[in-house]
mmCIF file of C-alpha atoms and ligand atoms in Angstrom:
data_model
loop_
_atom_site.group_PDB
_atom_site.id
_atom_site.type_symbol
_atom_site.label_atom_id
_atom_site.label_comp_id
_atom_site.label_asym_id
_atom_site.label_seq_id
_atom_site.Cartn_x
_atom_site.Cartn_y
_atom_site.Cartn_z
ATOM 1 C CA UNK V 556 30.601 89.806 -127.689
ATOM 2 C CA UNK V 557 28.756 91.334 -130.633
ATOM 3 C CA UNK V 558 25.471 89.939 -131.886
ATOM 4 C CA UNK V 559 25.272 88.689 -135.449
ATOM 5 C CA UNK V 560 22.884 91.083 -137.174
ATOM 6 C CA UNK V 561 20.676 89.816 -139.962
ATOM 7 C CA UNK V 562 18.686 92.232 -142.119
ATOM 8 C CA UNK V 563 15.391 90.988 -143.542
ATOM 9 C CA UNK V 564 14.070 92.904 -146.537
ATOM 10 C CA UNK V 565 11.466 92.446 -149.245
ATOM 11 C CA UNK V 566 8.414 93.967 -150.872
ATOM 12 C CA UNK V 567 5.370 94.899 -148.803
ATOM 13 C CA UNK V 568 3.543 91.828 -147.542
ATOM 14 C CA UNK V 569 6.001 89.228 -148.862
ATOM 15 C CA UNK V 570 6.329 87.520 -145.467
ATOM 16 C CA UNK V 571 9.154 89.276 -143.622
ATOM 17 C CA UNK V 572 7.326 89.340 -140.297
ATOM 18 C CA UNK V 573 6.167 85.763 -140.837
ATOM 19 C CA UNK V 574 9.852 84.855 -141.199
ATOM 20 C CA UNK V 575 10.829 86.724 -138.044
ATOM 21 C CA UNK V 576 7.984 85.029 -136.180
ATOM 22 C CA UNK V 577 9.065 81.544 -137.304
ATOM 23 C CA UNK V 578 12.724 82.200 -136.491
ATOM 24 C CA UNK V 579 11.840 83.457 -133.020
ATOM 25 C CA UNK V 580 9.646 80.442 -132.360
ATOM 26 C CA UNK V 581 12.393 78.081 -133.513
ATOM 27 C CA UNK V 582 15.402 79.792 -131.927
ATOM 28 C CA UNK V 583 14.378 81.898 -128.918
ATOM 29 C CA UNK V 584 14.848 79.053 -126.474
ATOM 30 C CA UNK V 585 18.375 78.272 -127.601
ATOM 31 C CA UNK V 586 19.690 81.731 -128.493
ATOM 32 C CA UNK V 587 19.948 85.093 -126.766
ATOM 33 C CA UNK V 588 18.145 87.043 -129.484
ATOM 34 C CA UNK V 589 16.198 90.214 -130.171
ATOM 35 C CA UNK V 590 14.273 91.807 -133.027
ATOM 36 C CA UNK V 591 13.979 95.299 -134.497
ATOM 37 C CA UNK V 592 11.100 95.963 -136.876
ATOM 38 C CA UNK V 593 10.878 98.981 -139.162
ATOM 39 C CA UNK V 594 7.472 100.311 -140.153
ATOM 40 C CA UNK V 595 6.824 103.599 -141.887
ATOM 41 C CA UNK V 596 4.047 105.011 -139.741
ATOM 42 C CA UNK V 597 3.276 102.399 -137.083
ATOM 43 C CA UNK V 598 4.748 99.693 -134.864
ATOM 44 C CA UNK V 599 2.403 97.174 -136.399
ATOM 45 C CA UNK V 600 4.977 94.404 -136.936
ATOM 46 C CA UNK V 601 6.479 94.730 -133.451
ATOM 47 C CA UNK V 602 2.977 94.592 -131.976
ATOM 48 C CA UNK V 603 2.200 91.498 -134.083
ATOM 49 C CA UNK V 604 5.296 89.685 -132.805
ATOM 50 C CA UNK V 605 4.551 90.626 -129.221
ATOM 51 C CA UNK V 606 0.952 89.426 -129.584
ATOM 52 C CA UNK V 607 2.182 86.212 -131.196
ATOM 53 C CA UNK V 608 4.364 85.643 -128.142
ATOM 54 C CA UNK V 609 7.229 84.211 -130.164
ATOM 55 C CA UNK V 610 9.733 86.384 -128.280
ATOM 56 C CA UNK V 611 9.572 88.237 -124.948
ATOM 57 C CA UNK V 612 8.054 91.676 -125.478
ATOM 58 C CA UNK V 613 11.108 93.511 -124.123
ATOM 59 C CA UNK V 614 13.229 91.894 -126.832
ATOM 60 C CA UNK V 615 11.129 93.382 -129.655
ATOM 61 C CA UNK V 616 11.730 97.005 -130.643
ATOM 62 C CA UNK V 617 9.532 98.755 -133.217
ATOM 63 C CA UNK V 618 11.116 101.616 -135.133
ATOM 64 C CA UNK V 619 8.919 104.153 -136.931
ATOM 65 C CA UNK V 620 10.901 105.302 -139.935
ATOM 66 C CA UNK V 621 8.702 108.049 -141.371
ATOM 67 C CA UNK V 622 9.337 108.321 -145.137
ATOM 68 C CA UNK V 623 11.318 105.951 -147.431
ATOM 69 C CA UNK V 624 11.775 102.684 -145.512
ATOM 70 C CA UNK V 625 15.130 101.933 -147.157
ATOM 71 C CA UNK V 626 16.554 105.184 -145.861
ATOM 72 C CA UNK V 627 16.465 103.938 -142.257
ATOM 73 C CA UNK V 628 18.363 100.734 -143.060
ATOM 74 C CA UNK V 629 20.740 102.064 -145.677
ATOM 75 C CA UNK V 630 21.268 105.817 -145.774
ATOM 76 C CA UNK V 631 20.679 107.323 -142.345
ATOM 77 C CA UNK V 632 20.798 104.246 -140.159
ATOM 78 C CA UNK V 633 21.108 106.126 -136.862
ATOM 79 C CA UNK V 634 17.604 105.269 -135.628
ATOM 80 C CA UNK V 635 18.340 101.559 -136.119
ATOM 81 C CA UNK V 636 21.852 101.777 -134.668
ATOM 82 C CA UNK V 637 20.372 103.400 -131.566
ATOM 83 C CA UNK V 638 17.925 100.506 -131.256
ATOM 84 C CA UNK V 639 20.793 98.007 -131.703
ATOM 85 C CA UNK V 640 22.877 99.697 -129.007
ATOM 86 C CA UNK V 641 19.886 99.818 -126.677
ATOM 87 C CA UNK V 642 19.239 96.095 -127.085
ATOM 88 C CA UNK V 643 22.926 95.168 -126.709
ATOM 89 C CA UNK V 644 23.050 97.224 -123.515
ATOM 90 C CA UNK V 645 19.932 95.620 -122.087
ATOM 91 C CA UNK V 646 20.739 92.031 -123.063
ATOM 92 C CA UNK V 647 24.348 91.168 -122.298
ATOM 93 C CA UNK V 648 25.733 88.459 -124.556
ATOM 94 C CA UNK V 649 23.130 89.018 -127.276
ATOM 95 C CA UNK V 650 23.874 86.480 -130.009
ATOM 96 C CA UNK V 651 21.379 87.227 -132.772
ATOM 97 C CA UNK V 652 19.632 90.396 -133.847
ATOM 98 C CA UNK V 653 17.028 90.272 -136.608
ATOM 99 C CA UNK V 654 16.289 93.625 -138.249
ATOM 100 C CA UNK V 655 13.181 93.692 -140.446
ATOM 101 C CA UNK V 656 13.071 96.517 -142.948
ATOM 102 C CA UNK V 657 9.859 98.234 -143.913
ATOM 103 C CA UNK V 658 8.410 96.774 -147.125
ATOM 104 C CA UNK V 659 10.210 98.322 -150.066
ATOM 105 C CA UNK V 660 11.148 98.001 -153.730
ATOM 106 C CA UNK V 661 13.644 95.683 -155.420
ATOM 107 C CA UNK V 662 16.456 98.219 -155.102
ATOM 108 C CA UNK V 663 16.228 98.428 -151.315
ATOM 109 C CA UNK V 664 19.294 97.092 -149.541
ATOM 110 C CA UNK V 665 20.895 97.317 -146.096
ATOM 111 C CA UNK V 666 23.984 99.213 -145.055
ATOM 112 C CA UNK V 667 26.868 96.895 -144.168
ATOM 113 C CA UNK V 668 27.376 99.083 -141.130
ATOM 114 C CA UNK V 669 23.977 98.001 -139.839
ATOM 115 C CA UNK V 670 23.852 94.269 -140.634
ATOM 116 C CA UNK V 671 26.236 91.384 -141.248
ATOM 117 C CA UNK V 672 23.980 89.256 -143.450
ATOM 118 C CA UNK V 673 20.807 89.864 -145.428
ATOM 119 C CA UNK V 674 17.773 87.765 -146.271
ATOM 120 C CA UNK V 675 15.480 89.024 -149.017
ATOM 121 C CA UNK V 676 11.921 87.707 -149.110
ATOM 122 C CA UNK V 677 9.809 87.726 -152.263
ATOM 123 C CA UNK V 678 6.578 85.829 -152.709
ATOM 124 C CA UNK V 679 4.760 84.046 -155.496
ATOM 125 C CA UNK V 680 1.736 86.320 -155.104
ATOM 126 C CA UNK V 681 3.907 89.220 -156.241
ATOM 127 C CA UNK V 682 4.096 87.444 -159.597
ATOM 128 C CA UNK V 683 6.196 84.820 -161.318
ATOM 129 C CA UNK V 684 8.070 87.690 -162.960
ATOM 130 C CA UNK V 685 9.702 89.031 -159.804
ATOM 131 C CA UNK V 686 13.056 87.187 -160.098
ATOM 132 C CA UNK V 687 13.265 88.336 -163.740
ATOM 133 C CA UNK V 688 13.061 91.928 -162.559
ATOM 134 C CA UNK V 689 16.374 91.525 -160.738
ATOM 135 C CA UNK V 690 17.733 94.406 -158.703
ATOM 136 C CA UNK V 691 20.503 94.437 -156.096
ATOM 137 C CA UNK V 692 18.392 93.152 -153.228
ATOM 138 C CA UNK V 693 17.460 89.968 -155.089
ATOM 139 C CA UNK V 694 20.899 89.566 -156.654
ATOM 140 C CA UNK V 695 23.213 90.290 -153.754
ATOM 141 C CA UNK V 696 21.336 89.292 -150.607
ATOM 142 C CA UNK V 697 22.982 86.404 -148.770
ATOM 143 C CA UNK V 698 19.795 84.351 -148.919
ATOM 144 C CA UNK V 699 16.731 84.762 -151.137
ATOM 145 C CA UNK V 700 13.425 83.265 -150.070
ATOM 146 C CA UNK V 701 10.584 82.650 -152.498
ATOM 147 C CA UNK V 702 7.712 82.575 -150.043
ATOM 148 C CA UNK V 703 4.009 81.674 -150.169
ATOM 149 C CA UNK V 704 4.590 78.718 -152.465
ATOM 150 C CA UNK V 705 1.290 77.387 -151.129
ATOM 151 C CA UNK V 706 -0.423 80.109 -153.170
ATOM 152 C CA UNK V 707 1.341 79.406 -156.476
ATOM 153 C CA UNK V 708 -1.579 77.608 -158.127
ATOM 154 C CA UNK V 709 -4.048 80.235 -156.968
ATOM 155 C CA UNK V 710 -2.114 83.109 -158.508
ATOM 156 C CA UNK V 711 -0.963 81.235 -161.616
ATOM 157 C CA UNK V 712 2.737 81.338 -160.803
ATOM 158 C CA UNK V 713 5.201 78.546 -161.507
ATOM 159 C CA UNK V 714 7.464 77.952 -158.531
ATOM 160 C CA UNK V 715 9.882 76.046 -160.777
ATOM 161 C CA UNK V 716 10.238 79.017 -163.110
ATOM 162 C CA UNK V 717 10.757 81.413 -160.208
ATOM 163 C CA UNK V 718 13.349 79.145 -158.630
ATOM 164 C CA UNK V 719 15.202 78.637 -161.905
ATOM 165 C CA UNK V 720 15.303 82.332 -162.757
ATOM 166 C CA UNK V 721 16.256 83.355 -159.226
ATOM 167 C CA UNK V 722 19.064 80.789 -159.239
ATOM 168 C CA UNK V 723 20.327 82.116 -162.570
ATOM 169 C CA UNK V 724 20.131 85.686 -161.342
ATOM 170 C CA UNK V 725 22.040 84.963 -158.155
ATOM 171 C CA UNK V 726 24.823 82.923 -159.687
ATOM 172 C CA UNK V 727 25.228 80.472 -156.850
ATOM 173 C CA UNK V 728 23.920 82.437 -153.902
ATOM 174 C CA UNK V 729 21.302 80.360 -152.104
ATOM 175 C CA UNK V 730 17.584 80.441 -152.885
ATOM 176 C CA UNK V 731 15.037 78.640 -150.713
ATOM 177 C CA UNK V 732 11.339 77.975 -151.238
ATOM 178 C CA UNK V 733 9.075 78.570 -148.282
ATOM 179 C CA UNK V 734 5.495 78.845 -147.111
ATOM 180 C CA UNK V 735 6.356 80.479 -143.827
ATOM 181 C CA UNK V 736 2.813 80.794 -142.622
ATOM 182 C CA UNK V 737 2.822 77.011 -142.462
ATOM 183 C CA UNK V 738 6.526 76.713 -141.571
ATOM 184 C CA UNK V 739 7.178 74.854 -144.816
ATOM 185 C CA UNK V 740 10.850 75.233 -145.692
ATOM 186 C CA UNK V 741 11.625 76.821 -142.321
ATOM 187 C CA UNK V 742 14.174 74.110 -141.467
ATOM 188 C CA UNK V 743 16.360 75.202 -144.368
ATOM 189 C CA UNK V 744 16.253 78.834 -143.287
ATOM 190 C CA UNK V 745 17.121 77.928 -139.701
ATOM 191 C CA UNK V 746 20.066 75.789 -140.887
ATOM 192 C CA UNK V 747 21.323 78.628 -143.048
ATOM 193 C CA UNK V 748 21.041 81.074 -140.166
ATOM 194 C CA UNK V 749 22.807 78.794 -137.694
ATOM 195 C CA UNK V 750 25.672 78.476 -140.155
ATOM 196 C CA UNK V 751 25.942 82.273 -140.345
ATOM 197 C CA UNK V 752 25.940 82.440 -136.553
ATOM 198 C CA UNK V 753 28.776 79.921 -136.494
ATOM 199 C CA UNK V 754 30.711 82.174 -138.873
ATOM 200 C CA UNK V 755 30.045 85.178 -136.628
ATOM 201 C CA UNK V 756 29.743 88.871 -137.485
ATOM 202 C CA UNK V 757 31.374 90.024 -140.688
ATOM 203 C CA UNK V 758 34.374 92.299 -140.440
ATOM 204 C CA UNK V 759 32.995 95.852 -140.442
ATOM 205 C CA UNK V 760 33.497 97.728 -143.674
ATOM 206 C CA UNK V 761 33.241 101.438 -144.235
ATOM 207 C CA UNK V 762 30.978 101.375 -147.260
ATOM 208 C CA UNK V 763 27.676 99.616 -147.976
ATOM 209 C CA UNK V 764 27.877 96.015 -149.193
ATOM 210 C CA UNK V 765 28.265 95.503 -152.937
ATOM 211 C CA UNK V 766 25.425 97.939 -153.367
ATOM 212 C CA UNK V 767 27.141 100.925 -154.844
ATOM 213 C CA UNK V 768 27.850 99.314 -158.169
ATOM 214 C CA UNK V 769 24.137 98.731 -158.683
ATOM 215 C CA UNK V 770 22.629 101.551 -156.780
ATOM 216 C CA UNK V 771 24.824 104.625 -156.839
ATOM 217 C CA UNK V 772 22.093 107.066 -155.907
ATOM 218 C CA UNK V 773 20.533 106.446 -152.531
ATOM 219 C CA UNK V 774 17.087 107.716 -153.446
ATOM 220 C CA UNK V 775 16.801 106.438 -156.943
ATOM 221 C CA UNK V 776 13.905 103.991 -157.005
ATOM 222 C CA UNK V 777 14.831 101.242 -159.442
ATOM 223 C CA UNK V 778 17.871 100.801 -161.633
ATOM 224 C CA UNK V 779 18.348 99.626 -165.175
ATOM 225 C CA UNK V 780 18.892 95.908 -165.021
ATOM 226 C CA UNK V 781 20.136 93.353 -167.490
ATOM 227 C CA UNK V 782 17.460 90.731 -167.947
ATOM 228 C CA UNK V 783 18.135 87.228 -166.794
ATOM 229 C CA UNK V 784 20.066 85.232 -169.343
ATOM 230 C CA UNK V 785 19.228 81.817 -170.641
ATOM 231 C CA UNK V 786 17.908 79.603 -167.882
ATOM 232 C CA UNK V 787 20.218 77.169 -166.188
ATOM 233 C CA UNK V 788 19.632 73.481 -166.306
ATOM 234 C CA UNK V 789 16.767 72.445 -164.033
ATOM 235 C CA UNK V 790 17.630 73.035 -160.403
ATOM 236 C CA UNK V 791 18.233 70.130 -158.080
ATOM 237 C CA UNK V 792 15.134 68.848 -156.328
ATOM 238 C CA UNK V 793 17.068 69.429 -153.097
ATOM 239 C CA UNK V 794 16.032 73.059 -153.487
ATOM 240 C CA UNK V 795 12.408 72.169 -152.789
ATOM 241 C CA UNK V 796 11.445 72.065 -149.128
ATOM 242 C CA UNK V 797 10.358 68.897 -147.423
ATOM 243 C CA UNK V 798 6.606 68.728 -147.562
ATOM 244 C CA UNK V 799 6.279 70.301 -150.949
ATOM 245 C CA UNK V 800 6.293 68.926 -154.454
ATOM 246 C CA UNK V 801 5.763 70.778 -157.695
ATOM 247 C CA UNK V 802 2.056 70.618 -158.559
ATOM 248 C CA UNK V 803 2.525 68.602 -161.737
ATOM 249 C CA UNK V 804 4.380 65.838 -159.917
ATOM 250 C CA UNK V 805 2.241 65.566 -156.830
ATOM 251 C CA UNK V 806 -0.974 67.341 -155.969
ATOM 252 C CA UNK V 807 -1.221 69.709 -153.055
ATOM 253 C CA UNK V 808 -3.270 68.537 -150.179
ATOM 254 C CA UNK V 809 -3.393 67.679 -146.534
ATOM 255 C CA UNK V 810 -4.275 69.694 -143.485
ATOM 256 C CA UNK V 811 -2.518 72.932 -142.493
ATOM 257 C CA UNK V 812 0.744 72.390 -140.650
ATOM 258 C CA UNK V 813 0.667 72.858 -136.966
ATOM 259 C CA UNK V 814 4.274 71.917 -136.284
ATOM 260 C CA UNK V 815 7.553 71.239 -137.989
ATOM 261 C CA UNK V 816 7.343 67.497 -137.676
ATOM 262 C CA UNK V 817 4.710 67.037 -140.368
ATOM 263 C CA UNK V 818 7.262 67.804 -143.060
ATOM 264 C CA UNK V 819 6.380 64.840 -145.249
ATOM 265 C CA UNK V 820 6.115 64.809 -149.035
ATOM 266 C CA UNK V 821 2.742 65.902 -150.315
ATOM 267 C CA UNK V 822 1.624 67.563 -147.102
ATOM 268 C CA UNK V 823 1.907 71.149 -148.209
ATOM 269 C CA UNK V 824 -1.061 72.850 -146.620
ATOM 270 C CA UNK V 825 -3.741 74.089 -148.914
ATOM 271 C CA UNK V 826 -6.147 76.858 -147.990
ATOM 272 C CA UNK V 827 -9.136 75.229 -146.392
ATOM 273 C CA UNK V 828 -12.605 76.314 -147.379
ATOM 274 C CA UNK V 829 -14.243 78.164 -144.465
HETATM 275 N N1 LIG I 1706 -0.594 81.865 -147.718
HETATM 276 C C1 LIG I 1706 0.479 82.373 -147.146
HETATM 277 N N2 LIG I 1706 0.386 83.540 -146.517
HETATM 278 C C2 LIG I 1706 1.502 84.032 -145.947
HETATM 279 C C3 LIG I 1706 2.732 83.363 -145.981
HETATM 280 N N3 LIG I 1706 3.654 84.125 -145.333
HETATM 281 C C4 LIG I 1706 3.012 85.214 -144.913
HETATM 282 N N4 LIG I 1706 1.706 85.167 -145.269
HETATM 283 C C5 LIG I 1706 0.657 86.150 -145.011
HETATM 284 O O1 LIG I 1706 0.927 87.296 -145.802
HETATM 285 C C6 LIG I 1706 0.547 88.460 -145.101
HETATM 286 C C7 LIG I 1706 1.735 89.392 -145.008
HETATM 287 O O2 LIG I 1706 2.741 88.742 -144.258
HETATM 288 P P1 LIG I 1706 3.797 89.558 -143.392
HETATM 289 O O3 LIG I 1706 4.703 88.579 -142.752
HETATM 290 O O4 LIG I 1706 3.115 90.535 -142.528
HETATM 291 O O5 LIG I 1706 4.537 90.333 -144.562
HETATM 292 P P2 LIG I 1706 5.637 91.480 -144.423
HETATM 293 O O6 LIG I 1706 6.587 91.285 -145.542
HETATM 294 O O7 LIG I 1706 6.190 91.492 -143.053
HETATM 295 O O8 LIG I 1706 4.751 92.784 -144.666
HETATM 296 P P3 LIG I 1706 5.183 94.314 -144.417
HETATM 297 O O9 LIG I 1706 6.025 94.367 -143.183
HETATM 298 O O10 LIG I 1706 3.874 95.034 -144.266
HETATM 299 O O11 LIG I 1706 5.932 94.741 -145.646
HETATM 300 C C8 LIG I 1706 0.042 88.015 -143.733
HETATM 301 O O12 LIG I 1706 -1.361 87.931 -143.798
HETATM 302 C C9 LIG I 1706 0.662 86.637 -143.566
HETATM 303 O O13 LIG I 1706 -0.094 85.773 -142.763
HETATM 304 C C10 LIG I 1706 2.800 82.105 -146.651
HETATM 305 O O14 LIG I 1706 3.839 81.449 -146.739
HETATM 306 N N5 LIG I 1706 1.645 81.676 -147.224
HETATM 307 MG MG1 LIG I 1707 6.374 93.037 -141.708
#
């Protein structure tokens, strides 16, 4: 049996490790799973996950990639494939393997020989403009997360605008809003992932996923991109996570989440004054 491999990419600090942490906490008891983290110079993310205790330490492997983080998940993937083989050898019947890329730019994508599905994580603190900037990772990933929606007011970003433009950009591929630090929206990500697990690994292909047409040169940082066209009609409110309402319809408030059960409207956690 081959594990379903899910690549998690996104700019530096967008919340990739927060996502891995939440998924481990939600799924480790029911799935035989493991994690590979990629960092450029350290094993910081692997150490964080081990300290957090969301997954047994022996199931977390930290890969130090050296230079360009995308190289290790797209161009020369041998260091990650070795880690995959090691984990599959050590944990018979492994069902799910999460592979977090080092933080990278909007052109960074995964090789289809390394992963079956990809999740790309952007965050509101990176700027409302990010979906407008496009790029193959945002366009073609199997799931796009707009994370840190709890910070939208603080950084002057409109979550509605980001969601609308991301939805237009992706032409039907799913977009979810999250505040992973508080587990807001995590249910939707878990549901999506369980559906991918039910589908199983994708049939291996010889060339990288739908990347070449956007990103013909492996080390070219950034590609010309057609700007997003006219916005679609307003997106269904079903796209907003439980526990979160746009600020103009319902004010933020309530205590920080401590578990998934407090997913009630209007309870999006706000940053508490120290
Ligand atoms: N307010 C808020 N902070 C978040 C959220 N998600 C992550 N963070 C914080 O953002 C910071 C970066 O999160 P990480 O999960 O480490 O981000 P990353 O994408 O893994 O970062 P790199 O691996 O360094 O590229 C941490 O301090 C997290 O606690 C969120 O939804 N809301
Ligand atoms: Mg990380």
